Amino acid sequence: MASWGAMLALGIKLATTADWKYKLLSVLPIAIANSYAGWLAHDYVHGTDKFCNFFRNFGAVTAGLSTTMWCDKHNMHHAKTNEVGIDEDLPGGPALFVWPPTPENDKPWRKFQHLYLPLAYSLLFVVWRIDSLKVAWSRKIRHEQFCLAAHYALALAILPAPVFAGAVLLSGFMSATIVTVSHQNEDLMFEHEHDYVKNQFEATRDCRTSNPFSEWLWGGMQYQLEHHLMPTMPRYKYPALVPLVQKFAKENNIEYRASNELQLLKDNYMLYVDVARAPADPRARESASGLTI
């Protein structure tokens, strides 16, 4: 949390200067802080101790993300990882597709999705923020309404609106890039997999970060398989868990999947290229969400 606070303070310092060049530069640390607030909120929602309970709405205050919205979406992702038609983290249109859709659900712009992928990724937090407001107000969750209102009041009182908007978009691109690469290029489950552990190994890939900054920036998402197998375990314990997971995989003849950052990014991009060029599939299944990017 200290590193998140330091990054946010740096961004605010730059954003509140008179020089427009510093204001423009401030977008980067504020975007990183926003993404990291998401990683911390993710930790606190998964955690089960009193500290995590106290910070349960951290994401609403710092990143504009409803805890209830996130739990509804994220719990299903953990329970049905990469299950087509169930896992909302799998883009099945209308903007992005990770498998060829049916002809009736196809879009003429799918053939260009690898070209506008960065733009679509940048909208991640915009979509989640809108969904958060919808959930908090439609379900009348008063404490979340208060936290979200406090977030926007503070953000817009401190930051220039263009800086805030730019940071949300850049943060969305960074977070979407990190969270998608560990699942989307792995096995898609077109039928329910009853073996939970087998499902996680087949649908998840770890990231071997190449430097300390990358290890920090990924916010624990580099240990995606370990997190899916033990979602309530604190993230700082995952590095020690990796060799145990590898040992388990070897003993049970299961493939343990891991790649470095650049390979993950390349493979994920090529997935969108391949799907963009593929013909529509009359037998394809729809995604669980009507507005999945």
Coordinates of N, CA and C in Angstrom, one line a residue, residues 43-256:
D43 N -6.9 -8.0 -3.6 CA -6.3 -8.7 -2.4 C -7.3 -8.7 -1.3
Y44 N -7.9 -7.5 -1.0 CA -8.7 -7.3 0.2 C -10.1 -8.0 0.0
V45 N -10.6 -8.1 -1.2 CA -11.8 -8.8 -1.4 C -11.6 -10.3 -1.2
H46 N -10.5 -10.8 -1.6 CA -10.2 -12.3 -1.5 C -9.8 -12.6 0.0
G47 N -9.2 -11.6 0.7 CA -8.8 -11.9 2.0 C -9.9 -12.2 3.0
T48 N -9.5 -12.9 4.1 CA -10.5 -13.3 5.1 C -10.3 -12.8 6.5
D49 N -9.2 -12.1 6.7 CA -8.9 -11.6 8.1 C -9.5 -10.3 8.3
K50 N -9.4 -9.8 9.6 CA -10.0 -8.5 10.0 C -9.4 -7.3 9.2
F51 N -8.1 -7.4 8.9 CA -7.5 -6.3 8.1 C -8.2 -6.2 6.7
C52 N -8.4 -7.3 6.0 CA -9.1 -7.3 4.7 C -10.5 -6.9 4.9
N53 N -11.2 -7.3 5.9 CA -12.6 -6.9 6.1 C -12.7 -5.4 6.3
F54 N -11.7 -4.8 7.0 CA -11.7 -3.3 7.2 C -11.6 -2.6 5.9
F55 N -10.7 -3.2 5.0 CA -10.4 -2.5 3.7 C -11.2 -3.1 2.5
R56 N -12.3 -3.7 2.9 CA -13.1 -4.4 1.8 C -13.6 -3.4 0.7
N57 N -13.9 -2.2 1.1 CA -14.3 -1.2 0.1 C -13.2 -0.2 -0.4
F58 N -12.0 -0.7 -0.3 CA -10.8 0.1 -0.7 C -10.9 0.4 -2.2
G59 N -11.4 -0.5 -3.0 CA -11.5 -0.3 -4.4 C -12.5 0.7 -4.8
A60 N -13.6 0.8 -4.0 CA -14.6 1.8 -4.3 C -14.1 3.2 -4.0
V61 N -13.3 3.4 -3.0 CA -12.8 4.7 -2.6 C -11.7 5.1 -3.5
T62 N -10.8 4.2 -3.8 CA -9.6 4.6 -4.5 C -9.6 4.4 -6.1
A63 N -10.5 3.5 -6.5 CA -10.6 3.3 -8.0 C -12.0 3.3 -8.6
G64 N -13.0 3.6 -7.8 CA -14.3 3.7 -8.3 C -15.0 2.4 -8.6
L65 N -14.5 1.3 -8.0 CA -15.0 0.0 -8.3 C -15.9 -0.6 -7.1
S66 N -17.1 -0.9 -7.5 CA -18.0 -1.5 -6.5 C -17.5 -2.9 -6.1
T67 N -17.5 -3.1 -4.8 CA -17.1 -4.4 -4.2 C -18.1 -5.5 -4.6
T68 N -19.4 -5.2 -4.6 CA -20.4 -6.1 -5.0 C -20.4 -6.5 -6.4
M69 N -20.2 -5.5 -7.3 CA -20.1 -5.7 -8.7 C -18.9 -6.7 -9.0
W70 N -17.8 -6.4 -8.3 CA -16.6 -7.1 -8.5 C -16.7 -8.6 -8.0
C71 N -17.3 -8.8 -6.9 CA -17.5 -10.1 -6.4 C -18.4 -10.9 -7.3
D72 N -19.5 -10.3 -7.7 CA -20.4 -11.1 -8.6 C -19.7 -11.6 -9.8
K73 N -18.9 -10.7 -10.4 CA -18.2 -11.0 -11.7 C -17.0 -12.0 -11.4
H74 N -16.2 -11.7 -10.4 CA -15.0 -12.4 -10.1 C -15.2 -13.8 -9.5
N75 N -16.2 -13.9 -8.7 CA -16.4 -15.3 -8.1 C -16.8 -16.3 -9.2
M76 N -17.6 -15.8 -10.2 CA -17.9 -16.7 -11.3 C -16.7 -17.1 -12.1
H77 N -15.8 -16.1 -12.3 CA -14.6 -16.3 -13.0 C -13.7 -17.4 -12.4
H78 N -13.7 -17.3 -11.0 CA -12.9 -18.3 -10.3 C -13.6 -19.7 -10.4
A79 N -14.9 -19.8 -10.2 CA -15.6 -21.0 -10.2 C -15.6 -21.7 -11.6
K80 N -15.7 -20.9 -12.6 CA -15.9 -21.4 -14.0 C -14.9 -20.8 -14.9
T81 N -13.6 -20.9 -14.6 CA -12.6 -20.3 -15.3 C -12.5 -20.7 -16.8
N82 N -12.6 -19.8 -17.7 CA -12.6 -20.0 -19.2 C -13.7 -20.8 -19.7
E83 N -14.8 -20.9 -18.9 CA -16.0 -21.7 -19.4 C -16.8 -20.8 -20.3
V84 N -16.9 -21.1 -21.5 CA -17.6 -20.3 -22.5 C -19.1 -20.2 -22.2
G85 N -19.6 -19.0 -22.1 CA -21.0 -18.8 -21.8 C -21.2 -18.5 -20.3
I86 N -20.2 -18.7 -19.5 CA -20.3 -18.5 -18.1 C -19.3 -17.5 -17.6
D87 N -18.0 -17.6 -17.9 CA -17.0 -16.7 -17.5 C -17.0 -15.4 -18.2
E88 N -17.4 -14.3 -17.6 CA -17.5 -13.0 -18.2 C -16.2 -12.4 -18.6
D89 N -15.1 -13.0 -18.1 CA -13.8 -12.4 -18.5 C -13.4 -12.9 -19.9
L90 N -14.1 -13.7 -20.6 CA -13.9 -14.1 -21.9 C -14.6 -13.2 -22.9
P91 N -13.9 -12.4 -23.7 CA -14.6 -11.5 -24.6 C -15.3 -12.3 -25.8
G92 N -16.6 -12.2 -25.8 CA -17.3 -12.8 -26.9 C -18.1 -11.8 -27.7
G93 N -17.6 -10.6 -27.8 CA -18.3 -9.5 -28.5 C -19.0 -8.5 -27.6
P94 N -19.4 -7.4 -28.1 CA -19.4 -7.1 -29.5 C -18.1 -6.5 -30.0
A95 N -17.3 -6.1 -29.1 CA -16.0 -5.4 -29.6 C -14.9 -6.3 -29.8
L96 N -14.7 -7.3 -28.9 CA -13.6 -8.2 -29.1 C -14.1 -9.7 -29.0
F97 N -13.4 -10.5 -29.7 CA -13.7 -12.0 -29.7 C -12.5 -12.8 -29.6
V98 N -12.5 -13.8 -28.7 CA -11.4 -14.7 -28.6 C -11.7 -16.1 -29.1
W99 N -12.8 -16.2 -29.7 CA -13.2 -17.4 -30.6 C -14.1 -16.9 -31.6
P100 N -14.2 -17.5 -32.8 CA -15.0 -17.1 -33.9 C -16.5 -17.2 -33.5
P101 N -17.3 -16.2 -33.6 CA -18.7 -16.2 -33.2 C -19.6 -16.9 -34.3
T102 N -20.9 -17.1 -34.0 CA -21.8 -17.5 -35.0 C -22.1 -16.4 -36.0
P103 N -22.5 -16.8 -37.2 CA -22.8 -15.7 -38.2 C -23.7 -14.7 -37.7
E104 N -24.8 -15.0 -37.0 CA -25.7 -14.0 -36.5 C -25.2 -13.1 -35.4
N105 N -24.2 -13.6 -34.7 CA -23.6 -12.7 -33.7 C -22.3 -12.1 -34.1
D106 N -21.9 -12.3 -35.4 CA -20.6 -11.7 -35.9 C -20.8 -10.2 -36.1
K107 N -19.7 -9.5 -36.1 CA -19.7 -8.1 -36.4 C -18.7 -7.8 -37.5
P108 N -19.0 -6.8 -38.4 CA -18.2 -6.5 -39.5 C -16.8 -6.0 -39.1
W109 N -16.7 -5.5 -37.9 CA -15.4 -4.9 -37.5 C -14.5 -6.0 -36.8
R110 N -15.0 -7.2 -36.7 CA -14.1 -8.2 -36.0 C -12.8 -8.4 -36.8
K111 N -12.8 -8.3 -38.1 CA -11.6 -8.5 -38.9 C -10.6 -7.4 -38.6
F112 N -10.9 -6.4 -37.9 CA -10.0 -5.3 -37.5 C -9.7 -5.3 -36.0
Q113 N -10.1 -6.3 -35.2 CA -10.0 -6.2 -33.8 C -8.6 -6.1 -33.3
H114 N -7.7 -6.7 -34.0 CA -6.3 -6.6 -33.5 C -5.7 -5.2 -33.7
L115 N -6.3 -4.4 -34.6 CA -5.9 -3.1 -34.8 C -6.4 -2.1 -33.8
Y116 N -7.6 -2.3 -33.3 CA -8.2 -1.4 -32.3 C -8.1 -2.0 -30.9
L117 N -7.4 -3.1 -30.7 CA -7.3 -3.8 -29.4 C -6.8 -2.8 -28.3
P118 N -5.8 -2.0 -28.5 CA -5.4 -1.1 -27.4 C -6.6 -0.1 -27.0
L119 N -7.4 0.3 -28.0 CA -8.5 1.2 -27.6 C -9.5 0.5 -26.8
A120 N -9.8 -0.8 -27.2 CA -10.8 -1.6 -26.5 C -10.3 -1.9 -25.1
Y121 N -9.0 -2.2 -24.9 CA -8.5 -2.5 -23.6 C -8.5 -1.2 -22.7
S122 N -8.3 -0.1 -23.3 CA -8.3 1.2 -22.5 C -9.7 1.5 -21.9
L123 N -10.7 0.9 -22.4 CA -12.1 1.1 -21.9 C -12.4 0.2 -20.7
L124 N -11.5 -0.7 -20.3 CA -11.8 -1.6 -19.2 C -12.4 -0.9 -18.0
F125 N -11.6 0.0 -17.5 CA -12.1 0.7 -16.2 C -13.3 1.6 -16.4
V126 N -13.5 2.1 -17.7 CA -14.7 2.8 -18.0 C -15.9 1.9 -17.8
V127 N -15.8 0.7 -18.4 CA -16.9 -0.2 -18.3 C -17.2 -0.6 -16.9
W128 N -16.1 -1.0 -16.2 CA -16.2 -1.4 -14.8 C -16.8 -0.3 -13.9
R129 N -16.4 0.9 -14.1 CA -16.9 2.0 -13.3 C -18.4 2.2 -13.6
I130 N -18.8 2.2 -14.8 CA -20.2 2.3 -15.1 C -21.0 1.2 -14.5
D131 N -20.5 -0.1 -14.6 CA -21.1 -1.2 -14.0 C -21.2 -1.0 -12.4
S132 N -20.2 -0.5 -11.9 CA -20.1 -0.3 -10.4 C -21.2 0.7 -10.0
L133 N -21.4 1.8 -10.7 CA -22.4 2.7 -10.4 C -23.8 2.1 -10.5
K134 N -24.0 1.3 -11.6 CA -25.3 0.7 -11.8 C -25.6 -0.3 -10.7
V135 N -24.7 -1.1 -10.3 CA -24.9 -2.1 -9.2 C -25.2 -1.4 -7.9
A136 N -24.4 -0.4 -7.5 CA -24.5 0.3 -6.2 C -25.9 1.0 -6.1
W137 N -26.3 1.6 -7.2 CA -27.6 2.4 -7.2 C -28.8 1.5 -7.4
S138 N -28.7 0.5 -8.3 CA -29.9 -0.3 -8.6 C -30.2 -1.2 -7.4
R139 N -29.2 -1.6 -6.6 CA -29.4 -2.5 -5.5 C -29.5 -1.7 -4.1
K140 N -29.3 -0.4 -4.3 CA -29.4 0.5 -3.1 C -28.4 0.1 -2.0
I141 N -27.2 -0.1 -2.4 CA -26.1 -0.4 -1.5 C -25.5 0.9 -1.0
R142 N -26.0 1.4 0.1 CA -25.7 2.8 0.6 C -24.3 3.0 0.9
H143 N -23.6 2.1 1.5 CA -22.2 2.3 1.9 C -21.3 2.3 0.6
E144 N -21.7 1.6 -0.4 CA -20.9 1.6 -1.7 C -21.2 2.9 -2.4
Q145 N -22.5 3.4 -2.4 CA -22.8 4.6 -3.0 C -22.0 5.8 -2.4
F146 N -21.9 5.7 -1.0 CA -21.1 6.8 -0.3 C -19.6 6.7 -0.8
C147 N -19.0 5.5 -0.8 CA -17.6 5.3 -1.2 C -17.4 5.8 -2.6
L148 N -18.3 5.4 -3.5 CA -18.1 5.8 -4.9 C -18.2 7.3 -5.1
A149 N -19.2 7.9 -4.3 CA -19.4 9.4 -4.4 C -18.1 10.1 -3.8
A150 N -17.6 9.5 -2.8 CA -16.4 10.1 -2.2 C -15.2 10.0 -3.2
H151 N -15.1 8.9 -3.9 CA -14.0 8.7 -4.8 C -14.1 9.8 -5.9
Y152 N -15.2 10.0 -6.5 CA -15.3 11.0 -7.6 C -15.2 12.4 -7.1
A153 N -15.7 12.7 -5.9 CA -15.6 14.0 -5.4 C -14.2 14.4 -5.1
L154 N -13.4 13.5 -4.5 CA -12.0 13.7 -4.2 C -11.2 13.8 -5.5
A155 N -11.4 12.8 -6.4 CA -10.6 12.8 -7.7 C -10.8 14.1 -8.5
L156 N -12.0 14.5 -8.7 CA -12.3 15.7 -9.5 C -12.0 17.0 -8.8
A157 N -11.9 17.0 -7.4 CA -11.5 18.1 -6.7 C -10.0 18.4 -6.7
I158 N -9.3 17.3 -6.8 CA -7.8 17.3 -6.8 C -7.2 17.4 -8.2
L159 N -7.7 16.6 -9.1 CA -7.1 16.4 -10.4 C -7.9 17.2 -11.5
P160 N -7.1 17.7 -12.4 CA -7.8 18.3 -13.6 C -8.6 17.2 -14.3
A161 N -9.8 17.5 -14.8 CA -10.6 16.5 -15.5 C -9.9 15.7 -16.6
P162 N -9.1 16.4 -17.5 CA -8.4 15.7 -18.5 C -7.4 14.7 -18.0
V163 N -6.7 15.1 -16.9 CA -5.7 14.2 -16.3 C -6.4 12.9 -15.8
F164 N -7.5 13.1 -15.1 CA -8.3 12.0 -14.5 C -8.8 11.1 -15.6
A165 N -9.3 11.7 -16.7 CA -9.8 10.8 -17.8 C -8.7 10.1 -18.5
G166 N -7.6 10.8 -18.7 CA -6.5 10.1 -19.3 C -5.9 9.0 -18.5
A167 N -5.9 9.2 -17.2 CA -5.3 8.2 -16.3 C -6.2 6.9 -16.3
V168 N -7.5 7.1 -16.3 CA -8.5 6.0 -16.3 C -8.3 5.2 -17.5
L169 N -8.1 5.8 -18.7 CA -8.0 5.1 -19.9 C -6.6 4.4 -20.0
L170 N -5.6 5.0 -19.6 CA -4.3 4.4 -19.6 C -4.2 3.3 -18.6
S171 N -4.8 3.5 -17.4 CA -4.9 2.4 -16.4 C -5.7 1.2 -16.9
G172 N -6.8 1.5 -17.6 CA -7.5 0.4 -18.2 C -6.7 -0.4 -19.2
F173 N -5.9 0.2 -20.0 CA -5.1 -0.5 -21.0 C -4.1 -1.3 -20.2
M174 N -3.4 -0.8 -19.2 CA -2.4 -1.6 -18.5 C -3.0 -2.8 -17.8
S175 N -4.1 -2.5 -17.1 CA -4.7 -3.6 -16.3 C -5.3 -4.7 -17.2
A176 N -6.0 -4.3 -18.3 CA -6.5 -5.3 -19.2 C -5.4 -6.1 -19.8
T177 N -4.3 -5.5 -20.2 CA -3.2 -6.2 -20.8 C -2.7 -7.3 -19.8
I178 N -2.6 -6.9 -18.5 CA -2.0 -7.9 -17.5 C -3.0 -9.0 -17.2
V179 N -4.3 -8.7 -17.0 CA -5.2 -9.7 -16.6 C -5.7 -10.6 -17.7
T180 N -5.6 -10.2 -18.9 CA -6.1 -11.1 -20.0 C -5.1 -12.2 -20.4
V181 N -3.8 -11.9 -20.4 CA -2.9 -12.8 -21.0 C -2.7 -14.1 -20.2
S182 N -3.1 -14.2 -19.0 CA -2.9 -15.4 -18.2 C -4.1 -16.4 -18.5
H183 N -5.1 -16.0 -19.2 CA -6.2 -16.9 -19.4 C -6.7 -17.1 -20.9
Q184 N -6.7 -16.0 -21.6 CA -7.4 -16.0 -22.9 C -6.7 -16.9 -23.9
N185 N -5.4 -17.1 -23.8 CA -4.7 -17.9 -24.8 C -4.6 -19.3 -24.4
E186 N -5.3 -19.7 -23.2 CA -5.2 -21.1 -22.8 C -6.5 -21.8 -23.2
D187 N -6.7 -23.0 -22.7 CA -7.9 -23.8 -23.2 C -9.2 -23.1 -22.8
L188 N -10.1 -23.1 -23.8 CA -11.4 -22.6 -23.6 C -12.3 -23.9 -23.3
M189 N -13.2 -23.7 -22.3 CA -14.0 -24.8 -21.8 C -15.4 -24.7 -22.5
F190 N -15.7 -25.4 -23.5 CA -17.0 -25.4 -24.1 C -18.0 -26.3 -23.5
E191 N -17.4 -27.2 -22.6 CA -18.3 -28.0 -21.7 C -17.8 -27.9 -20.3
H192 N -18.6 -28.1 -19.3 CA -18.2 -27.9 -17.9 C -17.2 -28.9 -17.5
E193 N -16.1 -28.4 -16.9 CA -15.1 -29.3 -16.4 C -15.3 -29.5 -14.9
H194 N -15.6 -30.7 -14.5 CA -16.0 -31.0 -13.1 C -14.8 -31.1 -12.2
D195 N -13.6 -31.3 -12.8 CA -12.4 -31.4 -12.0 C -11.8 -29.9 -11.9
Y196 N -12.0 -29.3 -10.7 CA -11.7 -27.9 -10.5 C -10.2 -27.7 -10.7
V197 N -9.3 -28.5 -10.1 CA -7.9 -28.4 -10.2 C -7.4 -28.5 -11.7
K198 N -7.9 -29.5 -12.4 CA -7.6 -29.7 -13.8 C -8.0 -28.5 -14.6
N199 N -9.2 -28.0 -14.3 CA -9.7 -26.8 -15.0 C -8.7 -25.6 -14.9
Q200 N -8.2 -25.4 -13.6 CA -7.3 -24.3 -13.4 C -5.9 -24.4 -14.1
F201 N -5.4 -25.6 -14.1 CA -4.1 -25.9 -14.8 C -4.3 -25.7 -16.3
E202 N -5.4 -26.1 -16.9 CA -5.6 -26.0 -18.3 C -6.0 -24.6 -18.8
A203 N -6.6 -23.8 -17.9 CA -7.1 -22.5 -18.3 C -6.2 -21.3 -17.9
T204 N -5.1 -21.6 -17.2 CA -4.3 -20.6 -16.6 C -2.8 -20.7 -16.9
R205 N -2.1 -19.6 -17.1 CA -0.7 -19.6 -17.3 C -0.1 -18.5 -16.4
D206 N 1.0 -18.9 -15.8 CA 1.8 -17.9 -14.9 C 2.7 -17.1 -15.8
C207 N 3.1 -15.9 -15.2 CA 4.0 -15.1 -15.9 C 5.4 -15.1 -15.2
R208 N 6.4 -15.3 -15.9 CA 7.8 -15.1 -15.3 C 8.2 -13.7 -15.5
T209 N 8.1 -12.9 -14.5 CA 8.5 -11.5 -14.7 C 10.0 -11.4 -14.7
S210 N 10.5 -10.4 -15.5 CA 11.9 -10.3 -15.8 C 12.7 -9.3 -15.0
N211 N 12.0 -8.5 -14.2 CA 12.7 -7.5 -13.4 C 11.9 -7.1 -12.2
P212 N 12.4 -6.5 -11.2 CA 11.7 -6.1 -10.0 C 10.5 -5.2 -10.2
F213 N 10.7 -4.2 -11.1 CA 9.5 -3.3 -11.4 C 8.4 -4.1 -12.0
S214 N 8.6 -5.0 -12.9 CA 7.5 -5.8 -13.5 C 6.9 -6.7 -12.5
E215 N 7.7 -7.2 -11.6 CA 7.2 -8.1 -10.5 C 6.2 -7.2 -9.6
W216 N 6.5 -6.0 -9.4 CA 5.7 -5.1 -8.6 C 4.4 -4.7 -9.4
L217 N 4.6 -4.3 -10.6 CA 3.6 -3.8 -11.5 C 2.5 -4.8 -11.7
W218 N 2.8 -6.0 -11.8 CA 1.8 -7.1 -12.1 C 0.9 -7.4 -10.9
G219 N 1.3 -6.9 -9.7 CA 0.4 -6.9 -8.6 C -0.1 -8.3 -8.2
G220 N 0.7 -9.3 -8.4 CA 0.3 -10.7 -8.0 C -0.3 -11.5 -9.1
M221 N -0.7 -10.8 -10.2 CA -1.3 -11.4 -11.3 C -0.4 -12.4 -12.1
Q222 N 0.9 -12.2 -11.8 CA 1.9 -13.1 -12.4 C 1.8 -14.5 -11.8
Y223 N 1.2 -14.6 -10.7 CA 1.0 -15.9 -10.0 C -0.5 -16.4 -10.1
Q224 N -0.9 -16.3 -11.3 CA -2.4 -16.5 -11.6 C -2.8 -17.9 -11.2
L225 N -2.0 -18.9 -11.6 CA -2.4 -20.3 -11.2 C -2.4 -20.5 -9.7
E226 N -1.4 -20.1 -9.0 CA -1.4 -20.2 -7.6 C -2.6 -19.5 -6.9
H227 N -2.9 -18.3 -7.5 CA -4.0 -17.6 -6.9 C -5.3 -18.3 -7.1
H228 N -5.5 -18.9 -8.3 CA -6.7 -19.7 -8.6 C -6.9 -20.9 -7.7
L229 N -5.7 -21.6 -7.5 CA -5.8 -22.8 -6.6 C -6.0 -22.4 -5.2
M230 N -5.4 -21.3 -4.7 CA -5.6 -20.9 -3.3 C -5.9 -19.4 -3.3
P231 N -7.2 -19.1 -3.6 CA -7.5 -17.7 -3.7 C -7.5 -16.8 -2.5
T232 N -7.5 -17.4 -1.3 CA -7.5 -16.6 -0.1 C -6.1 -16.5 0.5
M233 N -5.1 -17.1 -0.1 CA -3.7 -17.0 0.4 C -3.2 -15.6 0.0
P234 N -2.5 -15.0 1.0 CA -1.9 -13.6 0.7 C -0.9 -13.7 -0.4
R235 N -0.9 -12.7 -1.2 CA -0.1 -12.8 -2.5 C 1.4 -12.9 -2.2
Y236 N 1.9 -12.4 -1.0 CA 3.3 -12.5 -0.8 C 3.8 -13.9 -0.6
K237 N 2.9 -14.8 -0.4 CA 3.3 -16.2 -0.2 C 3.4 -17.0 -1.5
Y238 N 2.9 -16.4 -2.6 CA 2.8 -17.1 -3.9 C 4.2 -17.6 -4.4
P239 N 5.2 -16.7 -4.3 CA 6.5 -17.2 -4.8 C 7.0 -18.5 -4.2
A240 N 6.7 -18.7 -2.9 CA 7.1 -19.9 -2.3 C 6.2 -21.1 -2.7
L241 N 5.0 -20.8 -3.1 CA 4.1 -21.8 -3.5 C 4.4 -22.4 -4.9
V242 N 5.0 -21.6 -5.8 CA 5.3 -22.0 -7.2 C 6.0 -23.3 -7.3
P243 N 7.1 -23.6 -6.6 CA 7.8 -24.9 -6.7 C 6.9 -26.0 -6.2
L244 N 6.0 -25.8 -5.2 CA 5.1 -26.8 -4.8 C 4.1 -27.2 -5.8
V245 N 3.6 -26.1 -6.5 CA 2.6 -26.3 -7.6 C 3.3 -27.1 -8.8
Q246 N 4.5 -26.7 -9.1 CA 5.3 -27.4 -10.1 C 5.5 -28.9 -9.8
K247 N 5.8 -29.1 -8.5 CA 6.0 -30.5 -8.1 C 4.7 -31.3 -8.2
F248 N 3.6 -30.7 -7.8 CA 2.3 -31.4 -7.9 C 2.0 -31.7 -9.3
A249 N 2.3 -30.7 -10.2 CA 2.0 -30.9 -11.6 C 2.8 -32.1 -12.2
K250 N 4.1 -32.1 -11.8 CA 4.9 -33.2 -12.3 C 4.5 -34.6 -11.8
E251 N 4.2 -34.6 -10.5 CA 3.8 -35.9 -9.9 C 2.5 -36.4 -10.5
N252 N 1.6 -35.5 -11.0 CA 0.3 -35.9 -11.5 C 0.2 -35.8 -13.0
N253 N 1.3 -35.7 -13.6 CA 1.4 -35.6 -15.1 C 0.5 -34.5 -15.7
I254 N 0.5 -33.3 -15.0 CA -0.3 -32.2 -15.5 C 0.7 -31.1 -16.0
E255 N 0.4 -30.5 -17.1 CA 1.2 -29.4 -17.6 C 1.2 -28.1 -16.8
Y256 N 2.3 -27.7 -16.3 CA 2.4 -26.4 -15.6 C 2.8 -25.4 -16.7

